[in-house]
Every structure is written in structure tokens, then in C-alpha cells.
Tab-separated table of C-alpha atoms and ligand atoms in Angstrom:
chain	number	residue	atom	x	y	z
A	2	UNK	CA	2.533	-21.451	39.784
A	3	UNK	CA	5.359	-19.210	39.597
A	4	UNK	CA	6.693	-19.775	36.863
A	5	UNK	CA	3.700	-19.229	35.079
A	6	UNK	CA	4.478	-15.839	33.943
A	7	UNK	CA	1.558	-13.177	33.487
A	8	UNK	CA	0.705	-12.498	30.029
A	9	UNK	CA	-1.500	-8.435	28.945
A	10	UNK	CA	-1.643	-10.224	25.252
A	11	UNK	CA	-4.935	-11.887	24.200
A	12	UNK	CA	-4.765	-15.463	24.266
A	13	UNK	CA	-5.496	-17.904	21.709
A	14	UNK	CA	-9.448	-17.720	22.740
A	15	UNK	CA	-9.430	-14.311	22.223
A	16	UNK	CA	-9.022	-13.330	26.155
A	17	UNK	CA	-7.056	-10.937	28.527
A	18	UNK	CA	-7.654	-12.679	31.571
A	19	UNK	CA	-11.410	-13.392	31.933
A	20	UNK	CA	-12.403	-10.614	29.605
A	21	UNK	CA	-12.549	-10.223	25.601
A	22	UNK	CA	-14.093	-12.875	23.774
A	23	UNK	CA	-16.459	-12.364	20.698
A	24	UNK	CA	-20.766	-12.048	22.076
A	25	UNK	CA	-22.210	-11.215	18.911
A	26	UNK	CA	-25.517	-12.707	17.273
A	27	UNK	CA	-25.149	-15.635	15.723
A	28	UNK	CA	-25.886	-13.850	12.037
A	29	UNK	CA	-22.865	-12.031	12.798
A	30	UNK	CA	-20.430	-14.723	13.433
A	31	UNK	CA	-19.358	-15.652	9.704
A	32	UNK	CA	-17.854	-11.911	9.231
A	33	UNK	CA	-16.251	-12.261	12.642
A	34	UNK	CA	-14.965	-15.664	12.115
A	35	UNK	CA	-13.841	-14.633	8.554
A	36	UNK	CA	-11.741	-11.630	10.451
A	37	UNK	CA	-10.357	-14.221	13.128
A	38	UNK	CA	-8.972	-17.001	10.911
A	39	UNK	CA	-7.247	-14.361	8.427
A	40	UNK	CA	-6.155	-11.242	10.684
A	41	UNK	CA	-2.755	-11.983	12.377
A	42	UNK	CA	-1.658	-13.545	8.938
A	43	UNK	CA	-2.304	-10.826	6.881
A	44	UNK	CA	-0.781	-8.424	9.180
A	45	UNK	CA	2.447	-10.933	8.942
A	46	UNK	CA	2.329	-10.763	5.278
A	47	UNK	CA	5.746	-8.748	4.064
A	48	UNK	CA	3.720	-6.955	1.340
A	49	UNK	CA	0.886	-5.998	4.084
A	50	UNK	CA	3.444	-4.599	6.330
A	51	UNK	CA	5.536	-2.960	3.926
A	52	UNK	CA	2.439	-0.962	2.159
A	53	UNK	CA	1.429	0.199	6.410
A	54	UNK	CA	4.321	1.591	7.323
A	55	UNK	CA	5.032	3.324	3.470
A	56	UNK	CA	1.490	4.700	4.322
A	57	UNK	CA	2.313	5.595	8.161
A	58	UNK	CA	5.311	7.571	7.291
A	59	UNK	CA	4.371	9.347	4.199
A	60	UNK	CA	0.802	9.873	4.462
A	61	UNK	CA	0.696	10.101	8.042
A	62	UNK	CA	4.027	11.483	8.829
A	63	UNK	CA	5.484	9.121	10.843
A	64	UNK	CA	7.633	8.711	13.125
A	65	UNK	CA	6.187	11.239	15.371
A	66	UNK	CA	8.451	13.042	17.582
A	67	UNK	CA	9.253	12.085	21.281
A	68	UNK	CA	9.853	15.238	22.746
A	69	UNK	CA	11.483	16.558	25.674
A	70	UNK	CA	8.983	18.753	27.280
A	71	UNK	CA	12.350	21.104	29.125
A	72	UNK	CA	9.861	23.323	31.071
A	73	UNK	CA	7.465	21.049	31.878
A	74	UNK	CA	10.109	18.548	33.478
A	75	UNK	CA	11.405	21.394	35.806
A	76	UNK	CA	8.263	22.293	37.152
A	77	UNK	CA	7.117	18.850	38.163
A	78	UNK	CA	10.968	17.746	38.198
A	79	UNK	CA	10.976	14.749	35.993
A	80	UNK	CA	12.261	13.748	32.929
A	81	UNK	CA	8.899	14.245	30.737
A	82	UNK	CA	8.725	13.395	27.458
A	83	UNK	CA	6.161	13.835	25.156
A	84	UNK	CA	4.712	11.412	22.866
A	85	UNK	CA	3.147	13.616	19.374
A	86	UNK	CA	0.571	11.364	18.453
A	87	UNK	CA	-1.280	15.280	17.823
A	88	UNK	CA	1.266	15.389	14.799
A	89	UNK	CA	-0.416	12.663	12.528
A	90	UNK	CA	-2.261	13.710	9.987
A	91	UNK	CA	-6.227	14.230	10.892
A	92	UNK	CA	-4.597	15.527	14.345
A	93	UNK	CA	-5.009	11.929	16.765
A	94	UNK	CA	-3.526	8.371	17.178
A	95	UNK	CA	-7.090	7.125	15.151
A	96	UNK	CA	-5.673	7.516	11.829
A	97	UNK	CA	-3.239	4.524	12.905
A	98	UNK	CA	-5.713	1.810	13.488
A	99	UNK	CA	-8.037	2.684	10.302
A	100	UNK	CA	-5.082	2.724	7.885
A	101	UNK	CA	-4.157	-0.362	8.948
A	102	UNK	CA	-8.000	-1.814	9.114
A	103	UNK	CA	-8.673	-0.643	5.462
A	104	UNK	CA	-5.742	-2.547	4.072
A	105	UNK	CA	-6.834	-5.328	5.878
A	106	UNK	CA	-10.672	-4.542	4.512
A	107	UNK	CA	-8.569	-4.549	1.102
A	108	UNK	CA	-6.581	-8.009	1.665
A	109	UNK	CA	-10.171	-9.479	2.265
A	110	UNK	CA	-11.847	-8.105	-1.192
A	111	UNK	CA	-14.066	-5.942	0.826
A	112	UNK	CA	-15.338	-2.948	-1.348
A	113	UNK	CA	-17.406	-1.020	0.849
A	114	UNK	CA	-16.724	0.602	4.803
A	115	UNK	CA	-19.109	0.828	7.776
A	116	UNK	CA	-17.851	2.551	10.835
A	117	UNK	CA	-19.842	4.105	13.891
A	118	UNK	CA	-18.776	7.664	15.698
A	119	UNK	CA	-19.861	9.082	18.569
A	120	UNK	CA	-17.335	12.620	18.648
A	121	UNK	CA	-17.113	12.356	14.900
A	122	UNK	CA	-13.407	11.539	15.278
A	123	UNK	CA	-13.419	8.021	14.891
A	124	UNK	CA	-15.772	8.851	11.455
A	125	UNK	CA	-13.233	11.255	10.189
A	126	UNK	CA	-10.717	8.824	10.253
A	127	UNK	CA	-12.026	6.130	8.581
A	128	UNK	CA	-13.718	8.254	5.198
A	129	UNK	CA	-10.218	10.022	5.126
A	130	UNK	CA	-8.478	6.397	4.479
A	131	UNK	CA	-11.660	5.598	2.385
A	132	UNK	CA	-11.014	8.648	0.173
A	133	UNK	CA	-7.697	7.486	-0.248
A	134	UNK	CA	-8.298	3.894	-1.145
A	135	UNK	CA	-11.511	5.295	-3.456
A	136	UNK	CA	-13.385	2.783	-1.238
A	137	UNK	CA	-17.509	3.399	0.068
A	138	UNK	CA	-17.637	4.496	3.421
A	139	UNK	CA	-21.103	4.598	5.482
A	140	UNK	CA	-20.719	6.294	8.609
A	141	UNK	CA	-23.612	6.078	11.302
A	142	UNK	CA	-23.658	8.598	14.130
A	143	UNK	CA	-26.405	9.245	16.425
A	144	UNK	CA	-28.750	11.698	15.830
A	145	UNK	CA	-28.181	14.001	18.458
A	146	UNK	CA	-24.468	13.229	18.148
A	147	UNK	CA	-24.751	14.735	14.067
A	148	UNK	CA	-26.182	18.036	15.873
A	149	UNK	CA	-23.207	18.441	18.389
A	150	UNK	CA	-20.567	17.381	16.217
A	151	UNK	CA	-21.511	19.260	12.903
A	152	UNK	CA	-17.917	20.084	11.764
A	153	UNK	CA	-16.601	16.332	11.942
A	154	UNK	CA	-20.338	15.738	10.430
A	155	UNK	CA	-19.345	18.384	7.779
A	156	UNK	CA	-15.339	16.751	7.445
A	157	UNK	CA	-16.804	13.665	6.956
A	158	UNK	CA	-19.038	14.773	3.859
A	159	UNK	CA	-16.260	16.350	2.304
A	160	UNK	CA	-14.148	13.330	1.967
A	161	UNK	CA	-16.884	11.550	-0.171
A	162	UNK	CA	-18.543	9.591	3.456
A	163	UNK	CA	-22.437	9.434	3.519
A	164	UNK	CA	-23.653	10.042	7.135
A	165	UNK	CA	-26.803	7.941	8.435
A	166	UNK	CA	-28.348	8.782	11.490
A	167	UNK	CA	-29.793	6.896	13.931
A	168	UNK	CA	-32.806	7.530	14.988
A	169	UNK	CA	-33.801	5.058	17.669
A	170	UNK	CA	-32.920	5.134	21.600
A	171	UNK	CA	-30.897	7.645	23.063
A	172	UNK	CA	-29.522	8.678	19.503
A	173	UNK	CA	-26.107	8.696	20.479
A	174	UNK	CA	-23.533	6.142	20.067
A	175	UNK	CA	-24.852	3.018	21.204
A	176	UNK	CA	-27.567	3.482	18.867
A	177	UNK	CA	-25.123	4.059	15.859
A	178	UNK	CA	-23.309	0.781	16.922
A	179	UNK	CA	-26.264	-1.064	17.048
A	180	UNK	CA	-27.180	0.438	13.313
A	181	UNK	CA	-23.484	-0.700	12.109
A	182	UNK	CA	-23.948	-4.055	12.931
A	183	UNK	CA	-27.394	-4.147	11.803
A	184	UNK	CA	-26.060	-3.396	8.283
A	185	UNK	CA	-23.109	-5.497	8.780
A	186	UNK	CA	-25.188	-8.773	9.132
A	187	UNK	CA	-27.189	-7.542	6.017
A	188	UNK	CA	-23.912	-7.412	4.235
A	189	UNK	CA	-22.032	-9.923	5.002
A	190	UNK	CA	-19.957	-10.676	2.195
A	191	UNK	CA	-18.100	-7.458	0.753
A	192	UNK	CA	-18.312	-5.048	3.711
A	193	UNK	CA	-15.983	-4.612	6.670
A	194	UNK	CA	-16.682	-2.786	9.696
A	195	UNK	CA	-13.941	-0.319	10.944
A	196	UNK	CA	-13.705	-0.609	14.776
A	197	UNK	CA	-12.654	2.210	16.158
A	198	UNK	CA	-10.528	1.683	19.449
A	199	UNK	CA	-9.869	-1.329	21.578
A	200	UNK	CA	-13.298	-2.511	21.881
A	201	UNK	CA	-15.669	-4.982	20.380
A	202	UNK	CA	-15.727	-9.139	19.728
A	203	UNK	CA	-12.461	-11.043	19.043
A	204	UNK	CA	-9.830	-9.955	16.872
A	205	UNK	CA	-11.017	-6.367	16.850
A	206	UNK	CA	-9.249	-5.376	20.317
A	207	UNK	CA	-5.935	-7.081	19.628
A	208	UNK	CA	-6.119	-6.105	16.022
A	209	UNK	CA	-6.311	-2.199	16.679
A	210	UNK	CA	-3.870	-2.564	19.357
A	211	UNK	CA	-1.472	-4.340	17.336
A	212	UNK	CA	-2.034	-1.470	14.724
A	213	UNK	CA	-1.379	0.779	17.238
A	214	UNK	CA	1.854	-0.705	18.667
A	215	UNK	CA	3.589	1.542	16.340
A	216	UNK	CA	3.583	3.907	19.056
A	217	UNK	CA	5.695	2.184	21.702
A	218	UNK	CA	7.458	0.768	19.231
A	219	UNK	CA	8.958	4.156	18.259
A	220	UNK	CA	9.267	5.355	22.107
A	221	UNK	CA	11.722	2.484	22.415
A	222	UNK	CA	14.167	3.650	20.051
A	223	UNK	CA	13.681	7.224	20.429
A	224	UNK	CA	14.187	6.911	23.890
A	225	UNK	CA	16.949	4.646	23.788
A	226	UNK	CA	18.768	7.561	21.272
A	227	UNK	CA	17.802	10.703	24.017
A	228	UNK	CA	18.435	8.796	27.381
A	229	UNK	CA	20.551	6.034	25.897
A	230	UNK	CA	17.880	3.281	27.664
A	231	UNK	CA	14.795	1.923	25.716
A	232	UNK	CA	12.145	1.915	28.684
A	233	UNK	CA	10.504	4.404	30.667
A	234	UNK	CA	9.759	4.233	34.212
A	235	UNK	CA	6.550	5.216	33.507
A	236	UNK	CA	3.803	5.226	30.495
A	237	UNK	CA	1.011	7.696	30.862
A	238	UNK	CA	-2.052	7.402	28.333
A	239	UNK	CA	-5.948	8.761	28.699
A	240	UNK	CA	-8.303	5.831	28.470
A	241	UNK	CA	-11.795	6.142	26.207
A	242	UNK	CA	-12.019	2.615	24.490
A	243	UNK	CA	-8.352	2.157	25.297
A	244	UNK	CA	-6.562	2.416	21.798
A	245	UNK	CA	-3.858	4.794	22.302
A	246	UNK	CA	-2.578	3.793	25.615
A	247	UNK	CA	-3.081	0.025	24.044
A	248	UNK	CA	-0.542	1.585	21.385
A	249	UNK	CA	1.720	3.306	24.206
A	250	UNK	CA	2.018	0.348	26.512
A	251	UNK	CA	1.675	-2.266	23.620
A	252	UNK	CA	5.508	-3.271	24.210
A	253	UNK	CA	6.048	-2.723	27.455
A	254	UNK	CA	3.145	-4.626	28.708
A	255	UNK	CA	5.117	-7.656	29.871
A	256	UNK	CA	8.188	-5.560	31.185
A	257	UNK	CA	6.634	-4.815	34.633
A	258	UNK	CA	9.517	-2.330	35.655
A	259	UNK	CA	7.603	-0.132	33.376
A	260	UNK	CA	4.524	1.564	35.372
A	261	UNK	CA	1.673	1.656	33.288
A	262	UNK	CA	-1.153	4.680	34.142
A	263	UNK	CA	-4.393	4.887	32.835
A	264	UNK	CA	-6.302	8.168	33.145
A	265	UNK	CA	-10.220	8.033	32.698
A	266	UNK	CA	-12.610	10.637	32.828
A	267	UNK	CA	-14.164	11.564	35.925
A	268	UNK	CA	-16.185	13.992	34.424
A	269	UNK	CA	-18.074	16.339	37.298
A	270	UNK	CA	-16.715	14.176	39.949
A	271	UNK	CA	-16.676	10.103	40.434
A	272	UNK	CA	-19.886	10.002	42.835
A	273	UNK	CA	-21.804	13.032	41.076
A	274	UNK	CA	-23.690	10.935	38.301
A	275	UNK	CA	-21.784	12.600	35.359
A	276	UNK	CA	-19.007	10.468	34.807
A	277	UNK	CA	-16.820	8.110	32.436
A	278	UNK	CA	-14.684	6.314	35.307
A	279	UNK	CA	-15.374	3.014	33.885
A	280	UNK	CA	-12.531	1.322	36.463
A	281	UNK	CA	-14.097	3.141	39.764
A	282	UNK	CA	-17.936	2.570	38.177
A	283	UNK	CA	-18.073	-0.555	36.190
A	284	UNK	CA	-18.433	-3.917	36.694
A	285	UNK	CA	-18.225	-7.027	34.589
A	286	UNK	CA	-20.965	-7.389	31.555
A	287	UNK	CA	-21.303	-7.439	27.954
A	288	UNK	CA	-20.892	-4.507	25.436
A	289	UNK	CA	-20.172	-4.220	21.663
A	290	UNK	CA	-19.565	-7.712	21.610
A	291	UNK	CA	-16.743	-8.179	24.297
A	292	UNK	CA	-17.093	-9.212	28.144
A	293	UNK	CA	-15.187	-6.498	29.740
A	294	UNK	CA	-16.262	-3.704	32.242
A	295	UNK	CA	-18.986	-1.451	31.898
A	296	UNK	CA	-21.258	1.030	34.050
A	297	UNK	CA	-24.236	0.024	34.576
A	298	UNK	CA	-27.217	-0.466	36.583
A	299	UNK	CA	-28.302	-3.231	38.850
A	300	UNK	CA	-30.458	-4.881	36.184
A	301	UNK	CA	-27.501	-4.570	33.300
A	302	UNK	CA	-28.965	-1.583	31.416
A	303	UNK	CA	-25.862	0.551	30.199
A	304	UNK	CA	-25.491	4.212	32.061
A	305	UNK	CA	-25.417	7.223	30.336
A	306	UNK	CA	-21.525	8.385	30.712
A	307	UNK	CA	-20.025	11.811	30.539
A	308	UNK	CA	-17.224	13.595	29.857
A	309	UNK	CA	-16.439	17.093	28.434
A	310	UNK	CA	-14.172	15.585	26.212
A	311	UNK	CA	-16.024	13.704	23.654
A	312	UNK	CA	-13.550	10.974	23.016
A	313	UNK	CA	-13.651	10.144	26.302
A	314	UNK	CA	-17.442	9.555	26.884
A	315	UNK	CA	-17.880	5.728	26.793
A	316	UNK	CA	-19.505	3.768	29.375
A	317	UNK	CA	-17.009	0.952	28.727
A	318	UNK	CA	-13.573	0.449	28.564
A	319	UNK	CA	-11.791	-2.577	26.417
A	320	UNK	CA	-10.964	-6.263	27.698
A	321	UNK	CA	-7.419	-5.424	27.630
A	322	UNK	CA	-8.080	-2.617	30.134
A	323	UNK	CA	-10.225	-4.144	32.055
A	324	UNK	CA	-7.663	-7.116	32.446
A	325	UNK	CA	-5.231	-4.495	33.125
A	326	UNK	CA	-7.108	-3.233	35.789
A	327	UNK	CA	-7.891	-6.121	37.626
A	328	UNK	CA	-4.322	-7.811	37.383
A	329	UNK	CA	-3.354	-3.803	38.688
A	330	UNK	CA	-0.740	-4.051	36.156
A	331	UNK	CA	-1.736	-1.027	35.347
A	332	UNK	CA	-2.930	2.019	37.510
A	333	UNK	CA	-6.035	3.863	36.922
A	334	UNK	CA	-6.645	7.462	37.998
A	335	UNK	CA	-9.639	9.384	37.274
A	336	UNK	CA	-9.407	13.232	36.287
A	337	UNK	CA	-11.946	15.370	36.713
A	338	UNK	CA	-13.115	17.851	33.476
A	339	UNK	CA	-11.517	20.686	35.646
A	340	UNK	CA	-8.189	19.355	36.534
A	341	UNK	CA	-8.034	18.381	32.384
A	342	UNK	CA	-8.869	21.908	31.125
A	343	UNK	CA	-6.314	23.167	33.789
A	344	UNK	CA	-3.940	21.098	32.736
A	345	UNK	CA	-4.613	21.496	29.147
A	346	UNK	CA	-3.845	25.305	29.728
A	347	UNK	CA	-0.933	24.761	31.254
A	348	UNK	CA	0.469	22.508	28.003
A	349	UNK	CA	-0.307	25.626	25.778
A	350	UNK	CA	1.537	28.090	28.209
A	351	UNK	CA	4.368	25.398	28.861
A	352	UNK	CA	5.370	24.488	25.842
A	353	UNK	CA	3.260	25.637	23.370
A	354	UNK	CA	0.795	22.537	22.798
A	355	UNK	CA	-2.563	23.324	22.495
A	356	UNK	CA	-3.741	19.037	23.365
A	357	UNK	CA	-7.508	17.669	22.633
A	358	UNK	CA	-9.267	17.675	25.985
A	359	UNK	CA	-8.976	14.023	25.815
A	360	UNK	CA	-5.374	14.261	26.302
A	361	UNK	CA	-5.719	16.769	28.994
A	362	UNK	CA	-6.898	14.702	31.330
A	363	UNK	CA	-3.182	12.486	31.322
A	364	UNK	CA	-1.531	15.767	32.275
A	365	UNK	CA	-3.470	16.707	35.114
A	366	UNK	CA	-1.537	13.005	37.188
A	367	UNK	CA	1.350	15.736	37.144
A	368	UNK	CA	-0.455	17.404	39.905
A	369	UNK	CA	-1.756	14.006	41.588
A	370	UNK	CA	1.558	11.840	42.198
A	371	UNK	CA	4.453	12.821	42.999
A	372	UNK	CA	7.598	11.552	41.027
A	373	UNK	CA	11.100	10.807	41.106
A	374	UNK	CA	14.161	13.294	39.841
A	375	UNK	CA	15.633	10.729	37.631
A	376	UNK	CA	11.896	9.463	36.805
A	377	UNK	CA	11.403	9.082	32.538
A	378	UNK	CA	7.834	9.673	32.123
A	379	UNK	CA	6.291	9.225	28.231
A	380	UNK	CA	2.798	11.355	28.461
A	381	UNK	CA	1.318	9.724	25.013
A	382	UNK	CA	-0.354	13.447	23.234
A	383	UNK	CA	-2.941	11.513	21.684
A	384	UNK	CA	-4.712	14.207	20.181
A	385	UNK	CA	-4.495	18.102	19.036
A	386	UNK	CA	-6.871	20.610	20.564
A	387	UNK	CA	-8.411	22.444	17.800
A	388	UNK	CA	-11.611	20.536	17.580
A	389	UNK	CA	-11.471	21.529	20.941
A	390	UNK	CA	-11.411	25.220	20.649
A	391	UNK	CA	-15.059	25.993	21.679
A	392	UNK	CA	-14.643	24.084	24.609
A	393	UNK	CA	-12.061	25.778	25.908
A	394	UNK	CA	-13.218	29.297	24.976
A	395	UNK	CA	-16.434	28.524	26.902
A	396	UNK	CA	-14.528	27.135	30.041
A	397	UNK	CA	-11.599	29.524	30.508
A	398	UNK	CA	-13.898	32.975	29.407
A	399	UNK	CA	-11.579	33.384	26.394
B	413	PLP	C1	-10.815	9.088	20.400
B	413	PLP	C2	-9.759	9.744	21.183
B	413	PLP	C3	-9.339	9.256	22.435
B	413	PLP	C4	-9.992	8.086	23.115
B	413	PLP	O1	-9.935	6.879	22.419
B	413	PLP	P1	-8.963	5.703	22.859
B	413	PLP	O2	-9.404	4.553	22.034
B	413	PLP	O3	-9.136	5.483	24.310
B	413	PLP	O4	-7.584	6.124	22.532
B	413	PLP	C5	-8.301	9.891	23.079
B	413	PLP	N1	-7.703	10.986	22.555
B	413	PLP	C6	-8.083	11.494	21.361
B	413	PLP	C7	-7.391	12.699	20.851
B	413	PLP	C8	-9.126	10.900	20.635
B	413	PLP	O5	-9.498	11.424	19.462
């Protein structure tokens, strides 16, 4: 047995471990199956991969910056480097995964986009690749979500996306993914549905995390030119669905002298009810289409989670993760909404960052473990902090 080396990569089933597959109604299997036999060759395909990163660098300004983060590193005396995924155009690591999904959408002759979006983020990324393919983009966000998030509501709009609400349930996300692949099945044949993060049936999680990739991919070689070695001793990434630390540890998954840390929301506190610490909470079930782990109750009905950062609030976290977890290749911390908006503060007065709240919460494990002198720690930035801004006015009294 020991020679049987661990792999973090899906395997040929579409499984991390005992988690992933594809759990999806049988009416929806023909545009999953489609996805599955074509995916990993059209990503392969020269003129696929050329026409991602052209678009990467010059519409989304890539490479983003690894940066040194000099004060920082003295106070919690480390080497800390920062990973600029708040640089991209649209402000967040998103725009990665649905550039890459609409050329595949393209590759397949799809003409028309569905997504689902809870914070709105997810939504504004895929209508702003839509706008730039000229491509029909149907976004469906929960009713109650539309009210909360009105400016992504009102970004989306203005890059040509219609905006259907759902009505049914708890009106938030769950209900929007649940209208997504309701018109999905109806349309079978010339629509693709945009995934947004790690999650979902077989290909979608190692699909967006090989999208993704791009991140650690550049970390190696920027690292390797500012501390002459390509791999950190540690990788630190907030976890909602999972895609950007999927993109941050993507190649150093296998390398296990690279610590992996996962930060999830704790929200008011792990044991006070209003929570997203999937890893402490969850256990093993079913959601959007993937066996992974979830909170929820005794008799399998999904819990409400919380965060005060919107990207963060989902009751789930992707197979990958949840393998991840469970193998403790990776560690998971939990961060509560204080410690983030702390920490958050600190990045602005620091270094001049102002981070989305999401990204908060993987500086606050500066405070929570101690590290090494000669320690290389990548924080992946995932996101900026201007959509943000009310948040934080109406935390710190500003
Ligand atoms: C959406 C979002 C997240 C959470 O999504 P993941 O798939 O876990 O990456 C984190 N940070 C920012 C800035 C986001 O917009």
C-alpha cells in the first residue's frame, strides 16, 4: 500500500476520494454527459488554450502580481506574499473560471448562458464574458438575494444580462440553482450552464479548478524569480465553494511539503447557529449534484448558513475540499466575521489593500498560528473590497 501514492486530482469516475461524482436527474444527464466526454479535450486543444490565456492577459490583466507584503511580514515575521487575484478585471478570481467556461460554451455551439448567483458576484462575471462574446446570458438570483445585492443586480443589467428571480423556497440561492437547472433540462441542446466555483456534478469541479490553476501556476514562477525556489511552505486561501484556493493549491496539491490552509467562515461563532464552517458542521450528503459535505440536519434538509461576507455563505463546500479535508491534506480553520473585518482593516492600514470580506477572513490565521522566520506564506487576495464598502462602514462606525 505504500507505494500507492495519494492523489487531490479527480479520478477517472469523477471522484476526490469518496466525494464528487455527478447526482443529477436523469433529464439532466445528456448535457452533463455531453460536458464530460468533450471537456478535458477541448481545454487541450492549442487553439482553445491559446485564445484563454490571450483573453487572461489582455482582457483580464494577467499575470497578477505576487507581492511582497514588507510590513505585513515584519509584524507577524514571515515572508508573506500576496497573491492579487483583487487586480483582475471585475475585482475577484471569478472572472477566471467563466472566461474559460464561455469558450468552452463556444467550442460546444452553445448560443445562450444560464448561471445562478447568490452575492451577485458569480452573475457579474459571467454577463461580463457574455457581453464580450455577444452571447445571451440568463441570470437567476433569489428573490430576496436581488433586494440585498441591488448594485451587482444593477451591474448585471448593464452588461446586456436579464435577471429572473426566484420566487419559491427560501428565495435565496438554492432556489436560483434549482431554477438554473430547471431551465437547463428544458434546454438541452444550445445552452450551457456557467458553474460558478468548485461545486456541482462531474466535470464542473475539476473543470473550474483546472481554469483556475492559472493561479498557482503563476506563484511558481514568480516565486521562484523573488525567493529563487518555486514552492511555498505554505498556501493560504478562504473557502466558499472552493474555487480560488482550488486555483492556489491546484499545483501544489501533490507536493505535500507545501501546507495547504483553508479558511471558512465561522460567521458569529462555530456553535452559535450563524455559521458557514462547512468542515466543523457538515457531514457527508448530496448538493448541486456532487456528494461532498454539507450542513445539515438530522433528516438531510440543508441549513441555512451565514456569513457577513456574501461569497462565503454556502452551506457546502466542493468534493475536492471535502476530500481535502478528510485526507487532512489540507488544514481548515474557521474565522469568525470579527477576526475578518479586523483583519481586513489591518490590510488597508498595512499595505494599503482594501480586500473583499471574503478574503479577510485568510488574514485573520496571521493572528491564529504562529509561523516560522524563514516561513514563505502565499495569502491568495481573492477579491477587492469595494463591494464591500457598506459593510465595513457599518462595522467599524466609519
Ligand atoms: C465568490 C468569492 C469567494 C468564494 O468563492 P470560492 O469559490 O470559494 O473562491 C471568495 N472571494 C471572493 C472575492 C469572491 O468573490
Amino acid at each position: 500500500m505504500k507505494d500507492l501514492k495519494m492523489s487531490y486530482h479527480v479520478n477517472k469516475k469523477g471522484y476526490y476520494g469518496e466525494f464528487g461524482g455527478a447526482y443529477i436527474p436523469e433529464m439532466l444527464y445528456p448535457n452533463v454527459e455531453e460536458l464530460r466526454l468533450n471537456y478535458q479535450k477541448i481545454m487541450e486543444e492549442p487553439d482553445f488554450k491559446s485564445e484563454f490565456q490571450q483573453l487572461l492577459k489582455n482582457y483580464v490583466g494577467r499575470p497578477s502580481p505576487l507581492y511582497f507584503a514588507k510590513r505585513l511580514s515584519e509584524k507577524y515575521q514571515a515572508k508573506i506574499y500576496l497573491k492579487r487575484e483583487d487586480l483582475n478585471h471585475t475585482g475577484a478570481h471569478k472572472i477566471n473560471n467563466t472566461i474559460g467556461q464561455i469558450l468552452m460554451a463556444k467550442r460546444l455551439g452553445k448560443t445562450r448562458i444560464i448561471a445562478e448567483t447568490g452575492a451577485g458576484q458569480h452573475g457579474v462575471a459571467t454577463a461580463t464574458v457574455c457581453a464580450l462574446m455577444d452571447i445571451q446570458c440568463i441570470v437567476y438570483m433569489g428573490e430576496i438575494d436581488i433586494k440585498r445585492q441591488a448594485p451587482n443586480v444593477a451591474r448585471m443589467k448593464m452588461l446586456g444580462a436579464e435577471v429572473r428571480p426566484a420566487t419559491s423556497g427560501s428565495k435565496t440561492l438554492k432556489d436560483a440553482t434549482n431554477e438554473a437547472i430547471r431551465d437547463w433540462i428544458n434546454n438541452p441542446s444550445d445552452t450551457h450552464y456557467i458553474i460558478g466555483s468548485v461545486v456541482g456534478p462531474h466535470p464542473y469541479p475539476d473543470m473550474v479548478a483546472q481554469f483556475q490553476s492559472v493561479i498557482s501556476e503563476e506563484i511558481q514562477w514568480q516565486l521562484q524569480e523573488q525567493e529563487g525556489t518555486n514552492k511555498p511552505n505554505y498556501v493560504i486561501a478562504c473557502v466558499g465553494g472552493g474555487s480560488n484556493a482550488a486555483g492556489a493549491y491546484y499545483h501544489f496539491l501533490d507536493d505535500e511539503s507545501v501546507n495547504l490552509i483553508a479558511v471558512e467562515a465561522a460567521g458569529l461563532g462555530i456553535k452559535s447557529g450563524k455559521s458557514a464552517a462547512t468542515s466543523a458542521l457538515g457531514n457527508e450528503g448530496i448538493i448541486h449534484g456532487s456528494k461532498t459535505l454539507l450542513m445539515q440536519t438530522k433528516d438531510g434538509q440543508i441549513t441555512e448558513p451565514y456569513s457577513i461576507s456574501a461569497g462565503l455563505d454556502y452551506p457546502g463546500v466542493g468534493p475536492m475540499h471535502a476530500h481535502l479535508f478528510q485526507t487532512k491534506r489540507a488544514e481548515f480553520i474557521a474565522i469568525s466575521d470579527d477576526e475578518a473585518m479586523n483583519a481586513g482593516l489591518e490590510l488597508c492600514k498595512m499595505e494599503g489593500i482594501i480586500p473583499a470580506i471574503e478574503s479577510s477572513h485568510a488574514f485573520a490565521v496571521l493572528k491564529k498560528k504562529p509561523f516560522k522566520p524563514d516561513d514563505i506564506i502565499v495569502i491568495n487576495l481573492s477579491g477587492r473590497g469595494d463591494k464591500d464598502l457598506e459593510t465595513y462602514i457599518n462595522h467599524f462606525n466609519l
